[in-house]
Short mmCIF file of C-alpha atoms in Angstrom, two decimals:
data_model
loop_
_atom_site.label_atom_id
_atom_site.label_comp_id
_atom_site.label_asym_id
_atom_site.label_seq_id
_atom_site.Cartn_x
_atom_site.Cartn_y
_atom_site.Cartn_z
CA MET A 1 0.00 0.00 0.00
CA MET A 2 1.37 3.41 -0.95
CA THR A 3 1.93 5.59 2.10
CA ASN A 4 2.36 8.78 0.13
CA LEU A 5 0.67 9.61 -3.17
CA PHE A 6 3.67 11.68 -4.30
CA SER A 7 6.17 8.88 -3.61
CA VAL A 8 5.85 7.84 -7.27
CA PHE A 9 7.90 10.95 -8.08
CA ASP A 10 10.65 10.21 -5.57
CA PRO A 11 13.76 8.96 -7.40
CA SER A 12 14.96 7.12 -4.30
CA SER A 13 11.65 5.35 -3.64
CA SER A 14 10.71 2.37 -5.03
CA MET A 15 9.89 -1.06 -5.79
CA GLY A 16 13.51 -2.03 -6.24
CA LEU A 17 13.45 -1.83 -10.03
CA SER A 18 13.26 1.95 -10.42
CA MET A 19 15.64 3.25 -13.08
CA ASN A 20 16.00 6.56 -11.20
CA TRP A 21 18.18 9.07 -13.00
CA VAL A 22 19.38 6.47 -15.52
CA SER A 23 16.07 7.12 -17.28
CA LEU A 24 17.57 10.37 -18.61
CA ILE A 25 19.70 8.43 -21.10
CA LEU A 26 17.57 5.29 -21.34
CA GLY A 27 15.98 6.40 -24.62
CA MET A 28 19.37 6.21 -26.36
CA PHE A 29 19.69 2.51 -25.54
CA LEU A 30 16.15 1.54 -26.51
CA ILE A 31 16.67 2.50 -30.16
CA PRO A 32 18.49 -0.31 -32.04
CA PHE A 33 21.72 0.72 -33.75
CA SER A 34 20.31 -0.58 -37.03
CA LYS A 35 17.80 2.30 -36.94
CA TRP A 36 20.61 4.85 -37.20
CA VAL A 37 21.73 3.64 -40.63
CA ILE A 38 21.62 6.33 -43.34
CA ASN A 39 18.32 6.32 -45.28
CA SER A 40 16.62 4.12 -42.70
CA ARG A 41 13.02 4.92 -41.81
CA TRP A 42 14.06 6.17 -38.37
CA VAL A 43 16.63 8.63 -39.75
CA ILE A 44 14.22 9.84 -42.43
CA MET A 45 11.55 10.40 -39.78
CA MET A 46 14.02 12.38 -37.63
CA GLU A 47 15.00 14.49 -40.64
CA LEU A 48 11.36 15.27 -41.37
CA LEU A 49 10.81 16.22 -37.74
CA VAL A 50 13.87 18.51 -37.70
CA MET A 51 12.77 20.19 -40.93
CA LYS A 52 9.26 20.67 -39.57
CA LEU A 53 10.62 22.32 -36.43
CA TYR A 54 12.98 24.38 -38.58
CA SER A 55 10.04 25.69 -40.61
CA GLU A 56 8.30 26.66 -37.36
CA MET A 57 11.42 28.43 -36.08
CA LYS A 58 11.93 30.41 -39.27
CA VAL A 59 8.71 32.27 -38.50
CA LEU A 60 10.10 33.32 -35.10
CA PHE A 61 13.72 33.94 -36.07
CA SER A 62 14.61 36.67 -38.54
CA SER A 63 17.75 34.76 -39.53
CA SER A 64 17.41 31.23 -38.26
CA SER A 65 20.09 28.71 -39.14
CA LYS A 66 19.84 24.96 -39.39
CA MET A 67 22.23 24.65 -36.46
CA VAL A 68 19.69 26.42 -34.24
CA ALA A 69 17.02 24.02 -35.49
CA VAL A 70 19.23 21.02 -34.69
CA ILE A 71 19.89 22.26 -31.14
CA PHE A 72 16.25 22.87 -30.34
CA SER A 73 15.17 19.67 -32.14
CA ALA A 74 17.60 17.69 -29.98
CA LEU A 75 16.08 19.34 -26.90
CA PHE A 76 12.59 18.47 -28.13
CA LEU A 77 13.51 14.81 -28.69
CA PHE A 78 15.26 14.56 -25.33
CA ILE A 79 12.28 15.93 -23.41
CA MET A 80 9.77 13.91 -25.44
CA PHE A 81 11.62 10.62 -24.91
CA ASN A 82 11.86 11.24 -21.16
CA ASN A 83 8.19 12.21 -20.91
CA ILE A 84 7.05 9.09 -22.75
CA LEU A 85 9.47 6.77 -20.96
CA GLY A 86 8.03 8.04 -17.69
CA LEU A 87 4.80 6.21 -18.59
CA THR A 88 6.68 2.90 -18.59
CA PRO A 89 6.36 0.85 -15.36
CA TYR A 90 9.35 1.06 -13.01
CA VAL A 91 10.94 3.92 -14.97
CA TYR A 92 11.34 7.18 -13.08
CA THR A 93 9.89 10.27 -14.78
CA ALA A 94 12.88 12.61 -14.69
CA THR A 95 10.94 15.51 -16.20
CA SER A 96 8.54 15.49 -13.25
CA HIS A 97 11.41 16.73 -11.06
CA LEU A 98 12.07 20.48 -10.85
CA VAL A 99 15.84 19.93 -10.80
CA ILE A 100 15.73 18.41 -14.30
CA THR A 101 13.25 20.82 -15.88
CA LEU A 102 15.01 23.86 -14.42
CA SER A 103 18.40 22.57 -15.59
CA LEU A 104 16.95 22.45 -19.13
CA ALA A 105 15.24 25.85 -19.10
CA LEU A 106 17.69 27.94 -17.06
CA PRO A 107 20.87 27.54 -19.20
CA LEU A 108 18.94 28.40 -22.38
CA TRP A 109 17.38 31.49 -20.84
CA LEU A 110 20.64 32.58 -19.19
CA GLY A 111 22.52 32.16 -22.48
CA TYR A 112 20.33 34.26 -24.76
CA PHE A 113 19.42 36.73 -21.99
CA SER A 114 23.10 37.43 -21.28
CA PHE A 115 23.86 37.59 -25.00
CA GLY A 116 21.10 40.16 -25.49
CA TRP A 117 22.31 42.46 -22.71
CA VAL A 118 25.95 42.24 -23.78
CA MET A 119 25.52 42.50 -27.56
CA ASN A 120 22.30 44.53 -27.88
CA CYS A 121 21.85 46.47 -24.66
CA LYS A 122 19.79 49.33 -26.16
CA TRP A 123 17.26 46.90 -27.63
CA MET A 124 16.93 45.07 -24.32
CA LEU A 125 16.33 48.36 -22.49
CA ALA A 126 13.77 49.42 -25.10
CA HIS A 127 12.03 46.07 -24.71
CA LEU A 128 11.29 46.93 -21.07
CA MET A 129 9.07 49.80 -22.23
CA PRO A 130 6.26 48.83 -24.64
CA GLN A 131 5.53 51.45 -27.27
CA GLY A 132 2.65 53.77 -26.43
CA THR A 133 2.86 53.29 -22.65
CA PRO A 134 1.46 56.33 -20.74
CA GLY A 135 4.12 58.29 -18.83
CA LEU A 136 2.43 57.60 -15.50
CA LEU A 137 2.69 53.83 -16.01
CA MET A 138 6.27 53.74 -17.30
CA PRO A 139 7.98 52.96 -13.94
CA PHE A 140 5.51 50.15 -13.28
CA MET A 141 5.90 48.71 -16.78
CA VAL A 142 9.67 48.51 -16.35
CA ILE A 143 9.21 46.56 -13.13
CA ILE A 144 6.56 44.29 -14.65
CA GLU A 145 8.61 43.55 -17.79
CA SER A 146 11.75 42.94 -15.72
CA VAL A 147 9.96 40.46 -13.45
CA SER A 148 8.34 38.83 -16.49
CA SER A 149 11.76 38.26 -18.07
CA LEU A 150 13.34 36.94 -14.85
CA ILE A 151 10.64 34.37 -14.14
CA ARG A 152 10.64 32.85 -17.64
CA PRO A 153 12.92 29.89 -16.85
CA GLY A 154 10.85 29.16 -13.76
CA THR A 155 7.58 29.19 -15.68
CA LEU A 156 9.01 26.89 -18.37
CA ALA A 157 10.31 24.45 -15.75
CA VAL A 158 7.19 24.47 -13.57
CA ARG A 159 4.85 24.11 -16.58
CA LEU A 160 6.57 20.93 -17.75
CA MET A 161 6.92 19.51 -14.24
CA ALA A 162 3.30 20.27 -13.27
CA ASN A 163 1.84 18.68 -16.41
CA MET A 164 3.89 15.49 -15.91
CA ILE A 165 2.95 15.27 -12.23
CA ALA A 166 -0.75 15.93 -12.87
CA GLY A 167 -1.05 13.17 -15.46
CA HIS A 168 0.80 10.60 -13.37
CA LEU A 169 -1.21 11.43 -10.26
CA LEU A 170 -4.41 10.94 -12.24
CA LEU A 171 -3.23 7.51 -13.39
CA VAL A 172 -2.28 6.55 -9.82
CA LEU A 173 -5.63 7.69 -8.43
CA VAL A 174 -7.59 5.77 -11.08
CA SER A 175 -5.53 2.59 -10.65
CA SER A 176 -5.87 2.69 -6.86
CA SER A 177 -9.67 2.46 -7.17
CA VAL A 178 -9.59 -0.88 -9.02
CA MET A 179 -9.45 -3.09 -5.93
CA GLY A 180 -12.76 -4.48 -4.72
CA LEU A 181 -14.78 -3.53 -7.80
CA SER A 182 -17.14 -5.70 -9.81
CA ALA A 183 -16.02 -7.16 -13.14
CA LEU A 184 -17.94 -4.52 -15.13
CA MET A 185 -16.47 -1.66 -13.12
CA PHE A 186 -13.02 -3.26 -13.33
CA TRP A 187 -13.00 -3.30 -17.12
CA GLY A 188 -14.41 0.20 -17.14
CA ILE A 189 -11.46 1.39 -15.06
CA ILE A 190 -9.02 -0.47 -17.32
CA LEU A 191 -10.52 1.19 -20.41
CA THR A 192 -10.32 4.57 -18.67
CA GLN A 193 -6.66 3.99 -17.86
CA ILE A 194 -5.87 3.07 -21.48
CA LEU A 195 -7.49 6.31 -22.64
CA LEU A 196 -5.57 8.25 -19.98
CA VAL A 197 -2.27 6.70 -21.13
CA VAL A 198 -3.03 7.74 -24.72
CA LEU A 199 -3.84 11.23 -23.43
CA GLU A 200 -0.58 11.30 -21.45
CA VAL A 201 1.43 10.37 -24.54
CA ALA A 202 -0.18 13.31 -26.36
CA VAL A 203 0.54 15.60 -23.39
CA ALA A 204 4.17 14.40 -23.33
CA ILE A 205 4.65 15.39 -26.97
CA ILE A 206 2.74 18.66 -26.67
CA GLN A 207 4.63 19.80 -23.57
CA SER A 208 7.96 19.07 -25.27
CA TYR A 209 6.86 21.17 -28.23
CA VAL A 210 5.58 24.00 -26.01
CA LEU A 211 8.83 24.25 -24.03
CA VAL A 212 10.96 24.30 -27.19
CA ILE A 213 8.78 26.80 -29.07
CA LEU A 214 8.61 29.14 -26.08
CA SER A 215 12.39 28.92 -25.71
CA VAL A 216 12.78 29.82 -29.38
CA LEU A 217 10.26 32.66 -28.98
CA TYR A 218 12.10 34.08 -25.98
CA SER A 219 15.48 33.82 -27.70
CA SER A 220 14.12 35.53 -30.83
CA GLU A 221 13.42 38.65 -28.76
CA VAL A 222 17.14 39.31 -28.32
#
């Protein structure tokens, strides 16, 4: 019996077979080496995905390069693999931990934020004051825009973590109600769980996309 509902997110808890932090690189070992052969279906699919993300980034970047697309595509794949692997039994969901999500969002934000202030300081200062702001509200707008910029890595990290935790908690709550039910109710719960797993896979992909696109959007401002 689970003593704490949130113990499923504790990397040190559990059932003896938990992969803990090894789950961060587990996706690399689950893909057979034969899939990495040139012109294989896997490589072609990855190329199509990178090009699709590149086309999305070109709208946000005035001068986007393919290298930028590769970096953010790699981040997207890394987060997506970890989100989906977290749905596997006995595999720890690394992206449900704030340490992991913040370590992904903070370096990106710190990199382009520092670059903007060093290389384009006037533009960064102008960005703190939206055009057409009344003179009376200018001091407040500077404070609001400054706080908005500083909390961006936190919002990216918490958004990803909260969505992963919410979905897993829902699965745990539904599965814990199976015991002592009639056969009809049992199969109803099983069907509900299957639908929730499908929904969680969709959420895993969408949240990966949202984090990457918002990172690109923030970096395009500098």
